[in-house]
XYZ file of C-alpha atoms in Angstrom:
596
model
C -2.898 7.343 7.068
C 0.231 9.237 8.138
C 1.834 8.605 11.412
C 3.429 11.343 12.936
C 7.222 10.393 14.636
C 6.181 12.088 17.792
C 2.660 10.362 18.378
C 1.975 6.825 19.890
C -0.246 6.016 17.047
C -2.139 2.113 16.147
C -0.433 0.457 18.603
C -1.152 -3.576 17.657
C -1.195 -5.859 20.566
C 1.719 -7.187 19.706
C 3.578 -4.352 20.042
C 1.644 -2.787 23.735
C 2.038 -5.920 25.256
C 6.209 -5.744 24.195
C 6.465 -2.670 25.603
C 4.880 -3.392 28.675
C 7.300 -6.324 29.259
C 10.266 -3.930 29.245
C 8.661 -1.143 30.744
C 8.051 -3.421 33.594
C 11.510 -4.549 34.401
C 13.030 -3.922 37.605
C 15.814 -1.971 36.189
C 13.333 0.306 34.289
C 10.955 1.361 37.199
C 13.716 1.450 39.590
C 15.128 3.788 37.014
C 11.821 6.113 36.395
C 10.934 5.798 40.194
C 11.181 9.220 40.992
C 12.824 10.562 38.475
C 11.520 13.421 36.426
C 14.164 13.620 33.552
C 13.567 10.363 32.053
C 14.123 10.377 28.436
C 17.477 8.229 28.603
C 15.052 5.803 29.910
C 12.714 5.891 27.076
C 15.437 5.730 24.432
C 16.394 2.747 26.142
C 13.277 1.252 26.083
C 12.748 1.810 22.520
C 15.873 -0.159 21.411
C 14.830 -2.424 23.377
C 11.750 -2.553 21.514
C 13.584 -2.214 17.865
C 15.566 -5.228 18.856
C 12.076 -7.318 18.778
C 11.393 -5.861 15.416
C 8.993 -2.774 16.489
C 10.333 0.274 15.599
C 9.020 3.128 17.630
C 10.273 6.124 18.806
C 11.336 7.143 22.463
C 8.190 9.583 22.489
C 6.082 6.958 21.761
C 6.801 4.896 24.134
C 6.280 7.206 26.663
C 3.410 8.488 25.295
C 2.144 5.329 25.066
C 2.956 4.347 28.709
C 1.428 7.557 29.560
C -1.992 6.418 28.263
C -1.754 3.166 29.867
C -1.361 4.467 32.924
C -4.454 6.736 32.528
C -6.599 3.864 31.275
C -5.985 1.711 34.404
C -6.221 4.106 37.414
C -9.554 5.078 35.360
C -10.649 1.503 35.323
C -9.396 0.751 39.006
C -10.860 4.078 40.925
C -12.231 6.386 38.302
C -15.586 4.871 37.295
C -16.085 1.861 39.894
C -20.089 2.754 39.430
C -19.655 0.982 35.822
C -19.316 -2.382 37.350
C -19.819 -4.317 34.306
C -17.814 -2.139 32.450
C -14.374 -1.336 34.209
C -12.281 -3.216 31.834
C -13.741 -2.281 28.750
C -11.736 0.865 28.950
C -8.670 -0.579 29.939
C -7.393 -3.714 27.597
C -4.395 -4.059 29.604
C -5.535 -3.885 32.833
C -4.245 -7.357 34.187
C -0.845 -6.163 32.994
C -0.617 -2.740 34.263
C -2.160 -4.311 38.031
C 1.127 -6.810 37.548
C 3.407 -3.763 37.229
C 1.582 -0.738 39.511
C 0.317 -2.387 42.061
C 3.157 -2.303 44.180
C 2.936 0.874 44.027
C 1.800 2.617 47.923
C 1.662 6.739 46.625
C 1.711 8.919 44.519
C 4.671 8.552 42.208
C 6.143 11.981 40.844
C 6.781 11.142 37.419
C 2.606 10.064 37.231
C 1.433 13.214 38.671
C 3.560 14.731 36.087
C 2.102 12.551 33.510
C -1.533 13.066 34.230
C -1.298 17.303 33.915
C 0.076 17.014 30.339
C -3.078 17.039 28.238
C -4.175 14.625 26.162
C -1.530 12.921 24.045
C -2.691 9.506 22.801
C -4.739 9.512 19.266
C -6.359 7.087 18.469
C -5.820 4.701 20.869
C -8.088 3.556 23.327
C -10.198 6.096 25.355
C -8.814 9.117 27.115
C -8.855 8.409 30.928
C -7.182 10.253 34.525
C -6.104 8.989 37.454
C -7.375 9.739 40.610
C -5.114 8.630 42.840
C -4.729 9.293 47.063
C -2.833 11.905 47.761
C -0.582 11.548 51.653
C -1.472 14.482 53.889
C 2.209 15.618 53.537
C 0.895 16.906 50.110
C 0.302 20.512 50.312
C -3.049 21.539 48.280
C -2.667 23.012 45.057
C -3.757 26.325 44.328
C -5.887 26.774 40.631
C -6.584 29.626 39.212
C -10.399 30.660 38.950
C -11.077 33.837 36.695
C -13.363 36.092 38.835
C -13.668 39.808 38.889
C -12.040 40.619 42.037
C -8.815 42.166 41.387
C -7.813 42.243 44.608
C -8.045 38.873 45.822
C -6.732 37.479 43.013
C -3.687 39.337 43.635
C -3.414 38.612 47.430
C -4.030 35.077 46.557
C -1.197 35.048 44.095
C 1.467 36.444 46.929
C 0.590 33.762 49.504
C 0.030 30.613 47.703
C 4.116 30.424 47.142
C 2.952 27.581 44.479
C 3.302 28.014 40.276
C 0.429 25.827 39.534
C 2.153 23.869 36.332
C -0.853 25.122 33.811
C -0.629 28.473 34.982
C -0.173 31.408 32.510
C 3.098 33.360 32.492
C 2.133 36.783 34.728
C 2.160 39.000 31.084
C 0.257 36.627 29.551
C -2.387 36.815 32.927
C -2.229 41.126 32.729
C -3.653 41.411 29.562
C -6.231 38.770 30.599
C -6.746 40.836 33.472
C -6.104 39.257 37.277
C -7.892 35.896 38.504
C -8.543 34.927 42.299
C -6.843 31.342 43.285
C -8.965 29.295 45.042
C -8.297 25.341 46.552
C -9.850 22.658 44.954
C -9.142 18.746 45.935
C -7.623 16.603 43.618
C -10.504 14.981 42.451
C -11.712 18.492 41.231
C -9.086 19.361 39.597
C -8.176 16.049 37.353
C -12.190 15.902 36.719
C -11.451 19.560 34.797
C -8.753 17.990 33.162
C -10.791 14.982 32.293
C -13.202 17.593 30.541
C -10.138 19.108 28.944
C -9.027 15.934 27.510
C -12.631 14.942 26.110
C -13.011 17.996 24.302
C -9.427 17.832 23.007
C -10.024 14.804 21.331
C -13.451 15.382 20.094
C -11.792 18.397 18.086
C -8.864 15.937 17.028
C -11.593 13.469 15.501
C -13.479 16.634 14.214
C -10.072 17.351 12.648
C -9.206 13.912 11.157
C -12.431 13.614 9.578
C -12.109 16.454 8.118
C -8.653 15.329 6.629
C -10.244 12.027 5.407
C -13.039 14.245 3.505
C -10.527 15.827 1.676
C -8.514 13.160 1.036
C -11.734 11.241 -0.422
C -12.062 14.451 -2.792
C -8.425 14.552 -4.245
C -8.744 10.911 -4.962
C -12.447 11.512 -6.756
C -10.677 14.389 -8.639
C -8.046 12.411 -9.913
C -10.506 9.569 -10.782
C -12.042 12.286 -13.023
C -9.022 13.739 -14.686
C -8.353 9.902 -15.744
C -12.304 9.321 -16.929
C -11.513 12.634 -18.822
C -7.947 11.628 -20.388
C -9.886 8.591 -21.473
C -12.638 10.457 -23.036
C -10.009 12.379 -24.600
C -8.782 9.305 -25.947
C -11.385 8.054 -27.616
C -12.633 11.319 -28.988
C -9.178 11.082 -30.930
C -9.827 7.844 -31.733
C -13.294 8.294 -33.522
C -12.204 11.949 -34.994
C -9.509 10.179 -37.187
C -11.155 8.861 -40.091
C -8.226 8.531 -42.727
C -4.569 8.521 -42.738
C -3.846 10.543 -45.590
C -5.709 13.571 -43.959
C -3.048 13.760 -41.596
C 0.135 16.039 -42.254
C 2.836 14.854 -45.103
C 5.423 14.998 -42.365
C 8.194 11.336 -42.245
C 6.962 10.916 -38.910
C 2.825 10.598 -39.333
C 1.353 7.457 -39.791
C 1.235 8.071 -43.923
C 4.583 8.473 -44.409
C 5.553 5.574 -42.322
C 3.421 3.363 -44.648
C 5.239 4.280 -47.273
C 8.267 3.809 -45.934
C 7.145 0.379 -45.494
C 5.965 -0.491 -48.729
C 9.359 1.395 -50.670
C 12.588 0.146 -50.627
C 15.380 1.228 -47.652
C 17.752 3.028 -50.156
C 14.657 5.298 -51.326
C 13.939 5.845 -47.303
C 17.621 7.905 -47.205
C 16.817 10.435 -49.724
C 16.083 13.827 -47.986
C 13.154 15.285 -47.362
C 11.579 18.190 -47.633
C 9.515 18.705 -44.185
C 11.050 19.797 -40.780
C 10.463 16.417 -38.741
C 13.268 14.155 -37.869
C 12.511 10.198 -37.606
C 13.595 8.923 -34.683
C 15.153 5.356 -34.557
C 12.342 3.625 -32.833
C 10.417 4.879 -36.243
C 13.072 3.396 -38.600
C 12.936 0.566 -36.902
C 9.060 0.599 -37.255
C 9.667 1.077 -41.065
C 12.234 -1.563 -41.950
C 11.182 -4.145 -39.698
C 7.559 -6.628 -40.637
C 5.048 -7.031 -38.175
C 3.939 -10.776 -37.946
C -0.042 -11.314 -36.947
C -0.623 -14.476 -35.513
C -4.135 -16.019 -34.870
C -5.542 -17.218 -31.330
C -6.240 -20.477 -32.681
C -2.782 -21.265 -34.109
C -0.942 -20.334 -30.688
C -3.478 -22.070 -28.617
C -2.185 -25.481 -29.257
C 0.953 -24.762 -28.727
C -0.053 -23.050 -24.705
C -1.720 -26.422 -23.803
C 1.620 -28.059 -24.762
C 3.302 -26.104 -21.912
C 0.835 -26.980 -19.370
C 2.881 -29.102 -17.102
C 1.236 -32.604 -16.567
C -0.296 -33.743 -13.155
C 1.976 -37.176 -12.016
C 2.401 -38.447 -8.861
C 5.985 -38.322 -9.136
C 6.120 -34.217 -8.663
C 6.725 -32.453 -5.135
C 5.217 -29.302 -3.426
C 6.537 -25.987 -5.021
C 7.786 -27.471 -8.504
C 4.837 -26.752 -10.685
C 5.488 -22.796 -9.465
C 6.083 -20.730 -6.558
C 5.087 -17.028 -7.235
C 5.651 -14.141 -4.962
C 3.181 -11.063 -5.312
C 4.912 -7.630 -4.403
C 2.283 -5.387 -3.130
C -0.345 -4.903 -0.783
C -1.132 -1.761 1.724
C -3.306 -0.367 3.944
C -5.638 0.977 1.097
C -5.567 -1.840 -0.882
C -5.323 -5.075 0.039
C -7.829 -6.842 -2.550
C -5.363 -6.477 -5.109
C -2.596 -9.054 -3.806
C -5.048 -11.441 -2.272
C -7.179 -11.379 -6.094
C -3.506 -12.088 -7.522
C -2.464 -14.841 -5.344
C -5.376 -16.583 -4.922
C -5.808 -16.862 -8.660
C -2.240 -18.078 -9.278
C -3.021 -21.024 -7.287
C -6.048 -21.951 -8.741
C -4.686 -21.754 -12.109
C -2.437 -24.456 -10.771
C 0.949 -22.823 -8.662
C 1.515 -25.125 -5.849
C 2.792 -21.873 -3.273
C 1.951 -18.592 -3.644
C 3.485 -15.860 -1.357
C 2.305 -12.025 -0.490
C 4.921 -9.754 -0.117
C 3.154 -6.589 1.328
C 3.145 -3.930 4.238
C 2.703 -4.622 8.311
C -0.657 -2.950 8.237
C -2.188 -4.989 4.884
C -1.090 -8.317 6.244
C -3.489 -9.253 8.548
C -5.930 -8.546 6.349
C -4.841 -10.433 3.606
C -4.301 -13.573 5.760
C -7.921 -13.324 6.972
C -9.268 -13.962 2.805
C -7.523 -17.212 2.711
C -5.397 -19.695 4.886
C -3.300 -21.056 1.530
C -1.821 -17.876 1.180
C 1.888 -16.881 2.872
C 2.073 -13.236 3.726
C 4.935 -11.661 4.478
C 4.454 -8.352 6.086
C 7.681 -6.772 5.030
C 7.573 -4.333 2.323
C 7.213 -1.146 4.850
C 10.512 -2.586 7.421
C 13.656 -0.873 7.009
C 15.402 -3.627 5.437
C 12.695 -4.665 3.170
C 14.614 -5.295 0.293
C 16.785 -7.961 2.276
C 13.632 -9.467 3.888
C 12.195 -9.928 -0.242
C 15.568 -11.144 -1.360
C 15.918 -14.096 0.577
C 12.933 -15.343 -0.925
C 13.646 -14.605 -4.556
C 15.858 -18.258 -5.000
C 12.892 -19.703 -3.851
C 10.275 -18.103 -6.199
C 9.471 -18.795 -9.879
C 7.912 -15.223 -10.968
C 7.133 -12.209 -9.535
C 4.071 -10.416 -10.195
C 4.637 -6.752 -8.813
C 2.089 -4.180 -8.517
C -1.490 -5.602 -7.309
C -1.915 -2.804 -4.603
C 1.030 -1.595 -4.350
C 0.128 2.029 -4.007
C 2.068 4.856 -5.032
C 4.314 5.680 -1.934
C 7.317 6.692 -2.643
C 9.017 4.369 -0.183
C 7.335 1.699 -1.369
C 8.315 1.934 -5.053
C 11.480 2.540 -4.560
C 11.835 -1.328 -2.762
C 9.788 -2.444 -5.842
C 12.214 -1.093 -7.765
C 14.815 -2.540 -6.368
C 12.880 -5.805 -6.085
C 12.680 -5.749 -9.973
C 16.614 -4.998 -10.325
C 16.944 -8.347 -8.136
C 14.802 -10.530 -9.688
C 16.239 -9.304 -13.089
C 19.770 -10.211 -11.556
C 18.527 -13.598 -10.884
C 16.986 -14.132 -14.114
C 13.574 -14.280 -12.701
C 10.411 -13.613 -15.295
C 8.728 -10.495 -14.069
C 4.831 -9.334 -14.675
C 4.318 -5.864 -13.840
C 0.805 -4.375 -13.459
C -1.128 -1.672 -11.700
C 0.777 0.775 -9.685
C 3.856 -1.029 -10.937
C 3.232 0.177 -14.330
C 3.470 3.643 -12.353
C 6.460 3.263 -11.516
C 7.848 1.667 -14.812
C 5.931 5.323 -17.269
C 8.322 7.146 -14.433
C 11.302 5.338 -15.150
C 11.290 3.157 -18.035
C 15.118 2.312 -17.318
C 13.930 0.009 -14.221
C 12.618 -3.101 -17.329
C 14.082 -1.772 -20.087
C 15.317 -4.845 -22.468
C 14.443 -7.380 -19.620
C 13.738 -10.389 -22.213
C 11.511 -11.972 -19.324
C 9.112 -9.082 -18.530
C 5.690 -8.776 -19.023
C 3.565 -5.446 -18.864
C 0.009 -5.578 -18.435
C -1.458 -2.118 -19.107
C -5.611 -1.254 -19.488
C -6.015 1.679 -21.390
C -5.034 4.442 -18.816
C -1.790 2.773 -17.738
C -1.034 2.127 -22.088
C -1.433 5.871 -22.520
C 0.861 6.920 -19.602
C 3.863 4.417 -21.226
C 3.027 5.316 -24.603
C 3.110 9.267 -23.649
C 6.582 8.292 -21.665
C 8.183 6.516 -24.117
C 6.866 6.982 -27.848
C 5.385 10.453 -27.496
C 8.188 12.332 -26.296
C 10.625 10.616 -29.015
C 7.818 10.883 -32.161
C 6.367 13.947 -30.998
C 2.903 13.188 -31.564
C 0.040 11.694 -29.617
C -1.458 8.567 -29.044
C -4.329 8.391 -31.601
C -4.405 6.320 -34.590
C -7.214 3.672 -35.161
C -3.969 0.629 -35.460
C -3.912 -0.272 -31.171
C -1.693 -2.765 -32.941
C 0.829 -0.823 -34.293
C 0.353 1.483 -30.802
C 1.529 -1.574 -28.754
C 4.472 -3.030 -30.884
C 5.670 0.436 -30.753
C 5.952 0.899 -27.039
C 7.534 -2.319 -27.083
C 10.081 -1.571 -29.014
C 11.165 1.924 -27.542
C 10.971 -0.687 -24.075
C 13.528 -2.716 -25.613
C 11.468 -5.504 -27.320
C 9.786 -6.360 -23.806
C 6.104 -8.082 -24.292
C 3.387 -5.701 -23.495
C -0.078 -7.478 -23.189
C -2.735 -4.511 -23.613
C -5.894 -5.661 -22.205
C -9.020 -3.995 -24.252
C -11.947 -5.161 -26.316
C -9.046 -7.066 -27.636
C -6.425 -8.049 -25.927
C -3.198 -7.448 -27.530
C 0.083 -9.209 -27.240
C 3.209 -8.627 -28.623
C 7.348 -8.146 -27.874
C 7.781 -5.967 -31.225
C 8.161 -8.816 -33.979
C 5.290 -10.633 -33.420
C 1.486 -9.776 -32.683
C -1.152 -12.127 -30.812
C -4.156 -11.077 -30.722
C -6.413 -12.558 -27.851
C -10.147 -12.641 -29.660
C -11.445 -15.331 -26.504
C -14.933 -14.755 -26.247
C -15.468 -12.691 -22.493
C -18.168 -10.476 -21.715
C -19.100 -6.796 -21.356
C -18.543 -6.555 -17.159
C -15.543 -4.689 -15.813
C -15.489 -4.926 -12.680
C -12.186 -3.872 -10.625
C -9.873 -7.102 -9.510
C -9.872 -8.591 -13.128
C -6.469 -7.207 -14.007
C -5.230 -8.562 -10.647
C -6.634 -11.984 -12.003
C -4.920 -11.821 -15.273
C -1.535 -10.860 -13.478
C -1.377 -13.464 -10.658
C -2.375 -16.515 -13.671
C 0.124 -14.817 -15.749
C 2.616 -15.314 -13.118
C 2.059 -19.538 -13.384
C 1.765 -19.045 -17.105
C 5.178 -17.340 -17.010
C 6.809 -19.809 -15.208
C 5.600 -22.607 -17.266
C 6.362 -20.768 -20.247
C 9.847 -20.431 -19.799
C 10.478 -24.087 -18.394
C 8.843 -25.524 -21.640
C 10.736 -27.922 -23.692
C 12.190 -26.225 -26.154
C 10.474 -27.975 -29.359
C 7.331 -25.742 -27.957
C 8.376 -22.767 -28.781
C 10.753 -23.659 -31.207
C 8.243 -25.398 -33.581
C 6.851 -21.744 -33.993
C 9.265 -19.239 -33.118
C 7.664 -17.852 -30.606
C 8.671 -15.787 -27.746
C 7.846 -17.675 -24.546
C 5.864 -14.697 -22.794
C 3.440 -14.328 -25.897
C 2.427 -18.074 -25.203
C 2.047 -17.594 -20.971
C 0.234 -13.851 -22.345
C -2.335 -15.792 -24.312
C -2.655 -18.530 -21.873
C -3.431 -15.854 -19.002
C -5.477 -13.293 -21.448
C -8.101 -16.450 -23.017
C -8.638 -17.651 -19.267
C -9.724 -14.790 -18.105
C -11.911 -14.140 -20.576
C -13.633 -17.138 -20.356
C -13.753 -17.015 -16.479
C -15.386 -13.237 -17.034
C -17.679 -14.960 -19.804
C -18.773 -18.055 -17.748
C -19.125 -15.985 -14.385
C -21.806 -13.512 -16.428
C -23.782 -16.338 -17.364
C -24.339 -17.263 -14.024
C -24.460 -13.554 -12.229
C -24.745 -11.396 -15.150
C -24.695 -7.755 -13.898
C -23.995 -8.764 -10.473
C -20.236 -10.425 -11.500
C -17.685 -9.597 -9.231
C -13.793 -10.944 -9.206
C -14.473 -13.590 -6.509
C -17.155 -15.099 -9.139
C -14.623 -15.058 -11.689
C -12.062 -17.049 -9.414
C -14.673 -20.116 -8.762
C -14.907 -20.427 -12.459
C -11.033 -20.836 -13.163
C -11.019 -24.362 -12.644
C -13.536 -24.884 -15.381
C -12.315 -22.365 -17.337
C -8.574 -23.559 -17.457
C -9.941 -27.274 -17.975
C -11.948 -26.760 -21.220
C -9.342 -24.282 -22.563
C -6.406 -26.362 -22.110
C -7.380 -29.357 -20.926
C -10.586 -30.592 -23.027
């Protein structure tokens, strides 16, 4: 949800109880005492605030003191026949008795306050003072609308008072004239009390309405991507052979020849209008290498660090997971949660000030940083990166733009400090928008399903080939994409998963099951993470003995366990299997895979 800069809006504790500290300083109510022009005041409360870490405006604050105020003179005069319920409506009410009471009359500036309307969303419940008023007081005058011209008019020339809600006098002739009449106080802030209630019953009317459509857009867009991947695999059924395709150097046919003749044949001309590109000459002079599950899976357990007594907290891997908001919050916990089960002795959340609480309630073991909204979130994140292993960004990150722009620079850090990077989810959002952000990182990892693969392979391959993504070879598909990404390794997670960094191809054929349930890509990424780490700490006779990449061992190490988590959790809760199920099974899972 959108916070407007002018509105005191989800006010935490925290933050209320701050501000009533400062707003309850001598200096500051000798300085509002009285005083109707009080903004300075407010901008110096709010720097006040900003230097405890709460950044609010200086119209929230007063709009926030406002409702305060309004919340305890309701609970101390207002509804006194609600015995058992007086400070229900005010949560602060011990406070604001500390800092009013004192108070003998009517102060100025709170009379003011109270005939402004209703200010405060969503915060509490609207409430009015109704405070004694000293005989000295002259009564105010309100306008009434009856049809007596005449009085209304006489009335109007005696009073001598410009009742504050008053209409301007053109605005009140085309109305036609009212009749004043005196009311008490109590009469009058009981209107505005109705005023208020109906005010915010339309604002709520209002918001839900916003929320409906905002629950649309996001079904929409949920459709357009069932309907690319229709699409998809329409294209994918509809092409039976190669050869039926177009003679043209850049189709699929042509670039099998070009791999089966030799490369001085591949610089004659040809006759057809399409140019090959040099991420398709480097398709057609370079070898693919398959490699089997079962060859590489010997060599993963090797790089499984050993359990000794002789280690210390935080050297078997510290992972940080960037992401986390107010809409998603699952996501991170899924990811860091499962990097410590698969054996990472810290695991920290990196996400905004709204998400964290929420995260920290799923699990104790986790450390959540609520960060990634501040101002200076990148320096808050960068701190941390000596400390941390791998970062895993993406696991709901969300697609604010403020929010992956720090990820990006996030990645440009951890890429600075040689850090291995896994990037998934809304990360992978980022990365189809601009590719340049990982490009030729030798330590990152992509995790795309098969909506995320298309978006990258429509970024990067399509708009260089100029053709679509459609051929029956997924494997050819992903050592493509990593290629024009600069030889980065792409896992593609599928009925297969897929791994590869352009020379070589894993394929991940670990028996899983047919449930899909969302949070299992968030699994995969936060044990990739661990696998990552250990991957790239390995001694070097384990990947040396095979020539393998380090991230295509931690990809197959992180793709066959969560297969077999999905496949042992299905046993047990077959249709039923959710993410959490898959979790409790990663101990198992991990110890019959690599350690049996």
């Amino acid at each position: 949800m959108l916070i407007s800069p002018t509105r005191g809006f989800l006010w935490s504790d925290v933050e209320t109880r701050a501000l009533l500290n400062i707003w309850g300083e001598q200096d500051v109510q000798t300085a509002l005492d009285g005083n109707f022009r009080n903004s300075h005041v407010y901008r110096d409360v709010a720097s006040r605030l900003a230097d405890l870490g709460f950044d609010r405006t200086p119209d929230q604050c007063r709009i926030r003191v406002k409702s305060l105020k309004r919340q305890y003179y309701q609970a101390k005069d207002g509804f006194r026949k609600n015995n058992g319920q007086l400070l229900k409506i005010c949560k602060f009410y011990d406070e604001m008795e500390r800092i009013l009471s004192n108070r003998s009359s009517v102060d100025p500036q709170d009379m003011m306050e109270t005939m402004d309307g209703p200010e405060e969303e969503g915060v509490g419940e609207p409430s009015y003072p109704l405070q004694p008023v000293k005989l000295e007081y002259p009564a105010y005058t309100i306008p009434v609308a009856v049809a007596s011209d005449t009085i209304a008019a006489k009335q109007q020339n005696t009073s001598g008072v410009n009742f504050p809600g008053a209409p301007p006098t053109s605005a009140r002739s085309k109305r036609g004239r009212k009749r004043c009449a005196t009311l008490p106080l109590d009469k009058l802030l009981e209107r505005f009390l109705e005023q208020s209630l109906e005010a915010e019953e339309n604002f709520y009317r209002l918001e839900e309405h916003r929320l409906e459509q905002e629950e649309r857009r996001r079904e929409a867009e949920h459709a357009r991507e069932l309907h690319m991947l229709q699409t998809l695999g329409q294209m994918f059924s509809g092409i039976t052979t190669v050869a039926s395709m177009a003679p043209c150097s850049n189709s699929p046919a042509r670039r099998f020849q070009n791999a089966t003749v030799s490369p001085l044949s591949r610089l004659q001309p040809h006759p057809e209008p399409c140019v090959e590109t040099l991420a398709d000459r480097s398709f057609s002079l370079g070898g693919v290498t398959h490699q089997s599950m079962e060859g590489v899976l010997p060599l993963v357990k090797k790089m499984v660090p050993p359990l000794t007594s002789k280690k210390h907290k935080g050297q078997d891997g510290r992972i940080g997971i960037i992401g986390g908001c107010q809409e998603y919050t699952g996501a991170p916990y899924f990811a860091a949660i499962s990097a410590l089960k698969v054996g990472a002795d810290l695991s920290h959340v990196f996400c905004t000030k709204d998400a964290a609480t929420v995260i920290k309630s799923y699990s104790p073991e986790l450390i959540v940083h609520p960060v990634l909204d501040s101002p200076n979130a990148l320096g808050e994140v960068e701190k941390w990166l000596p400390r941390l292993h791998s970062v895993v960004v993406g696991p709901g990150l969300g697609r604010d733009d403020q929010l992956l722009n720090t990820a990006k620079e996030i990645i440009y850090k951890s890429k600075a400090k040689n850090i291995p990077v896994i990037v998934d989810a809304d990360g992978l959002w980022l990365i189809a928008k601009q590719p340049s952000v990982i490009h030729g990182y030798p330590k990152a990892i992509l995790t795309p399903n098969a909506m995320e693969f298309s978006r990258l392979y429509e970024a990067m391959v399509c708009t260089q080939h100029q053709e679509t993504l459609g051929r029956a070879d997924h494997h050819r598909d992903v050592q493509q994409l990593s290629l024009a990404m600069g030889n980065i390794t792409v896992v593609l997670k599928g009925e297969e998963d897929i791994i590869t960094d352009g020379n070589k191809v894993i394929t991940c054929s670990q028996e899983g099951s047919g449930r899909r349930c969302g949070g299992q890509g968030d699994l995969l990424s936060g044990s990739l993470g661990v696998f990552a780490h250990w991957a790239f700490n390995s001694s070097p006779e384990v990947t040396k003995s095979s020539d393998l990449n380090p991230s295509l061992l931690a990809g197959l190490g992180a793709t066959a366990l969560t297969r077999q988590c999905n496949k042992q959790a299905f046993l047990k809760h077959g249709r039923s299997t959710t993410t959490s199920d898959m979790i409790q099974e990663i101990s198992t899972a991990f110890q019959k895979l690599f350690e049996s």
